[in-house]
Amino acid sequence: MLERDRRELTAGLLRVLKAASALGHECLSPQAQPSEWVLSMESASFNAARGWDGNLPFVGVRATMARTAEAAHEHGFALFDLARSSRALSVPLATVTRGAIEAYGRVHHLLIADTPAELFARYASIEYFDMDYPDRLDERLLRLPLETDAKHAVDAYRGRLRQWMTAHDLPLKKAGPSVLAIEVLAAIYQDARIVYSGLSATAHGHAWATANFFDFDKNTLRRDDKMLMEYCMYVIETNRLIGTWFIQRFVPPRHAVERWKQVNSHVDNRLSSFITQRMPRETSPPG
């Protein structure tokens, strides 16, 4: 891949990340016009009274989506910085790409819920199992922007969450980061498990994975063009999927949708001459 193409690839990544961040803010703004999906969640019996944390559950869903999407975007921006760095690091590229995919997986898991029961069970389950660390159960919990003081003991907080789930006859079901990452990747690639296992193995420094990037002449790891292209495209394509779901679920203003489409069309046109895509699924994203 020519240096010109590398810069075009990373510029495309940056454009998509900025557009995704802007779209997310439009969709999740409290001032946004509510869509049919939002109204169905806000009017559900699960959302009729304050939940385990003292807030209406859908307020928590919005806040979780916003913070998690922002975390995913930060991983993406870090991927851009690393990809442009003259140090040409390899393992950190896999680490931040994997982090981005795992964060997007959490947002995707909430967005694809069709019913209030699905959405609130998934939201509560994610929060419950996120705090499943015995050595942290006595710690105080801080949940910005919903609260400004750490005033809930983790163990007591999880107890209230369990009670809320029982009262609403909703199941607690654990779905860890790897499960959710593979779920979102499977909506894009036929070989989602291979994609994720490769990212994880490289990020963890597994010998079989890092051997793919080893320069025997210089006796060191060396990034190659295939790795750079694939990792950037994983984040670009996952962003597109999440953006499509945001548009379907929240129906943002037309100008925000048009801007999103224009950016993605522009990036497609710029990258089409040298990008080799993986195996996309036959099924298309929503919308």
XYZ file of C-alpha atoms in Angstrom:
287
model
C 0.000 0.000 0.000
C 1.386 3.390 -1.005
C 1.996 6.064 1.621
C -0.670 8.134 -0.117
C -3.152 5.275 0.384
C -2.207 4.871 4.049
C -2.952 8.533 4.680
C -6.222 8.262 2.746
C -7.226 5.256 4.846
C -6.510 6.953 8.161
C -8.143 10.189 6.987
C -11.261 8.162 6.153
C -11.189 6.599 9.608
C -11.011 10.036 11.219
C -13.874 11.419 9.101
C -16.137 8.489 9.947
C -15.330 8.744 13.673
C -16.117 12.457 13.773
C -19.354 11.938 11.850
C -20.332 9.050 14.137
C -19.735 11.164 17.230
C -21.859 14.004 15.834
C -24.645 11.594 14.850
C -24.637 9.992 18.301
C -24.979 13.376 20.000
C -27.943 14.237 17.758
C -29.656 10.913 18.438
C -29.134 10.830 22.189
C -29.814 14.484 22.947
C -32.677 14.914 25.465
C -34.024 17.622 23.137
C -34.280 15.239 20.166
C -37.720 14.559 18.715
C -38.710 11.123 20.085
C -39.057 8.323 17.562
C -41.618 5.539 17.660
C -39.035 3.220 19.219
C -38.124 5.788 21.889
C -41.777 6.458 22.709
C -42.455 2.730 23.068
C -39.582 2.423 25.552
C -40.490 5.560 27.490
C -44.134 4.527 27.817
C -43.405 0.925 28.851
C -44.430 -0.250 32.309
C -40.755 -0.933 33.095
C -40.096 2.792 32.725
C -43.161 4.001 34.681
C -41.301 4.480 37.952
C -37.733 5.131 39.058
C -35.512 2.091 38.943
C -32.770 0.642 41.107
C -30.584 3.722 40.794
C -33.285 6.330 41.445
C -33.637 7.242 37.768
C -36.108 6.232 35.101
C -34.540 3.197 33.391
C -34.628 4.698 29.895
C -32.664 7.689 31.171
C -30.010 5.186 32.169
C -30.168 3.490 28.768
C -29.537 6.793 26.988
C -26.678 7.695 29.324
C -25.085 4.255 28.938
C -25.316 4.403 25.149
C -23.812 7.909 25.109
C -20.868 7.112 27.383
C -20.130 3.748 25.783
C -20.284 5.141 22.244
C -17.944 7.943 23.304
C -15.539 5.372 24.761
C -15.620 3.449 21.481
C -14.887 6.633 19.543
C -11.908 7.368 21.793
C -10.486 3.948 20.955
C -11.008 4.829 17.311
C -9.196 8.145 17.675
C -6.347 6.295 19.376
C -6.238 3.907 16.412
C -5.915 6.923 14.107
C -3.052 8.361 16.182
C -1.217 5.031 16.297
C -1.752 4.414 12.596
C -0.197 7.800 11.782
C 2.681 7.388 14.241
C 6.173 6.957 12.825
C 6.836 4.231 15.412
C 4.595 1.868 13.381
C 3.524 -0.122 16.445
C 1.546 -3.312 15.843
C 0.208 -4.781 19.107
C -1.342 -1.507 20.390
C -3.263 -1.262 17.104
C -4.947 -4.553 17.937
C -5.566 -3.455 21.540
C -7.416 -0.251 20.700
C -9.277 -1.872 17.790
C -10.461 -4.660 20.054
C -11.479 -2.102 22.714
C -13.490 -0.167 20.143
C -15.289 -3.286 18.902
C -16.124 -4.401 22.448
C -17.563 -0.979 23.312
C -19.564 -0.831 20.079
C -20.811 -4.327 20.881
C -22.433 -3.077 24.083
C -24.190 -0.228 22.267
C -25.279 -2.575 19.473
C -26.701 -5.077 21.985
C -29.023 -2.364 23.314
C -29.933 -0.866 19.946
C -31.090 -4.160 18.429
C -33.604 -4.794 21.235
C -37.056 -4.666 19.676
C -39.207 -4.713 22.807
C -39.068 -2.908 26.161
C -38.607 -6.242 27.935
C -35.562 -7.028 25.782
C -34.043 -3.580 26.158
C -34.389 -3.212 29.914
C -33.336 -6.808 30.608
C -30.197 -6.273 28.535
C -29.428 -2.899 30.066
C -29.855 -4.162 33.633
C -27.916 -7.370 32.942
C -24.962 -5.482 31.462
C -24.851 -3.186 34.485
C -25.246 -6.031 36.975
C -22.481 -8.224 35.580
C -20.153 -5.267 34.993
C -19.861 -5.101 38.776
C -19.390 -8.822 39.301
C -16.074 -8.454 41.136
C -16.139 -9.750 44.752
C -13.238 -7.549 45.856
C -15.151 -4.420 44.811
C -18.498 -5.098 46.456
C -17.794 -2.753 49.377
C -16.737 0.141 47.159
C -18.892 3.189 46.523
C -20.376 3.640 43.092
C -20.239 6.852 41.065
C -22.489 7.052 38.007
C -22.001 10.202 35.956
C -23.925 12.067 34.655
C -26.781 10.618 36.678
C -25.084 11.270 40.016
C -22.282 13.513 41.201
C -21.429 11.723 44.448
C -20.272 8.156 45.057
C -22.989 7.131 47.480
C -24.034 3.578 46.575
C -22.191 0.530 47.912
C -21.757 -1.824 44.964
C -23.189 -4.838 46.786
C -26.320 -2.965 47.929
C -26.727 -1.428 44.497
C -26.631 -4.848 42.814
C -29.122 -6.103 45.365
C -31.606 -3.365 44.420
C -31.044 -4.166 40.761
C -31.828 -7.860 41.366
C -34.994 -6.885 43.233
C -36.083 -4.633 40.368
C -35.532 -7.427 37.846
C -37.481 -9.902 39.970
C -40.356 -7.458 40.451
C -40.618 -6.996 36.682
C -40.115 -10.692 35.895
C -37.042 -10.005 33.772
C -34.088 -12.413 33.496
C -30.519 -11.541 34.386
C -28.419 -12.888 31.535
C -24.670 -12.464 31.324
C -23.224 -11.374 27.982
C -19.531 -10.579 28.333
C -17.413 -8.295 26.149
C -16.306 -11.081 23.803
C -19.882 -12.291 23.229
C -21.107 -8.787 22.417
C -18.076 -8.028 20.241
C -18.660 -11.165 18.174
C -22.374 -10.319 17.981
C -21.722 -6.919 16.413
C -18.982 -8.262 14.126
C -21.290 -11.086 12.988
C -23.706 -8.476 11.648
C -20.925 -7.379 9.259
C -18.586 -10.328 8.644
C -19.134 -14.031 8.040
C -15.894 -14.798 9.886
C -16.670 -12.713 12.983
C -15.182 -15.184 15.462
C -11.935 -15.343 13.498
C -11.776 -11.551 13.343
C -12.251 -11.210 17.090
C -9.939 -14.059 18.070
C -7.186 -12.563 15.899
C -7.593 -9.154 17.519
C -7.625 -10.642 21.010
C -4.643 -12.883 20.431
C -2.547 -10.044 19.043
C -3.617 -7.656 21.804
C -2.636 -10.248 24.426
C 0.702 -10.944 22.767
C -0.020 -14.572 21.860
C 2.973 -16.020 20.063
C 1.019 -17.488 17.141
C -0.613 -14.113 16.443
C 2.379 -11.826 16.881
C 4.423 -14.166 14.663
C 2.388 -12.792 11.761
C 4.012 -9.405 12.344
C 7.551 -10.511 13.192
C 10.485 -9.224 11.160
C 13.181 -11.880 11.387
C 15.781 -9.621 9.791
C 15.424 -6.973 12.479
C 14.295 -9.393 15.211
C 11.288 -7.256 16.158
C 7.561 -6.917 15.549
C 6.674 -5.011 12.413
C 3.300 -3.680 11.305
C 2.247 -4.578 7.766
C -0.218 -2.946 5.381
C -2.771 -5.756 5.608
C -2.984 -5.369 9.384
C -3.341 -1.595 9.168
C -6.014 -1.799 6.497
C -8.070 -4.449 8.261
C -7.992 -2.797 11.683
C -9.011 0.605 10.311
C -11.807 -0.995 8.275
C -13.102 -2.955 11.283
C -13.672 0.333 13.100
C -15.036 2.142 10.034
C -17.505 -0.621 9.194
C -18.618 -1.150 12.782
C -19.211 2.593 13.078
C -21.393 2.436 9.999
C -23.478 -0.367 11.444
C -23.967 1.449 14.752
C -24.797 4.681 12.924
C -27.416 2.915 10.826
C -29.036 1.531 13.975
C -28.948 4.948 15.649
C -30.735 6.447 12.651
C -33.377 3.722 12.668
C -34.020 3.802 16.409
C -33.840 7.546 17.094
C -34.707 9.142 13.700
C -32.395 12.173 14.044
C -32.892 15.411 12.042
C -32.546 15.106 8.276
C -29.436 17.294 8.171
C -27.655 14.921 10.586
C -28.574 11.882 8.487
C -27.525 13.589 5.251
C -24.196 14.599 6.770
C -23.624 11.024 7.952
C -24.404 9.607 4.512
C -22.236 12.176 2.730
C -19.219 11.410 4.893
C -19.548 7.668 4.385
C -20.077 8.041 0.640
C -17.025 10.280 0.406
C -14.893 7.804 2.356
C -16.112 4.909 0.181
C -15.156 6.765 -2.969
C -11.705 7.645 -1.648
C -10.911 4.127 -0.423
C -12.497 2.027 -3.175
C -9.367 1.961 -5.338
C -7.202 0.070 -2.855
C -9.339 -1.440 -0.091
C -9.826 -5.207 -0.127
C -12.909 -6.029 1.908
C -13.303 -9.056 4.123
C -16.252 -11.407 3.691
C -19.340 -9.236 4.257
C -22.518 -10.965 5.262
C -25.251 -11.359 2.670
C -27.687 -9.632 5.019
C -27.597 -5.844 5.129
C -27.735 -3.561 8.170
C -31.156 -2.142 9.099
C -32.634 0.685 7.053
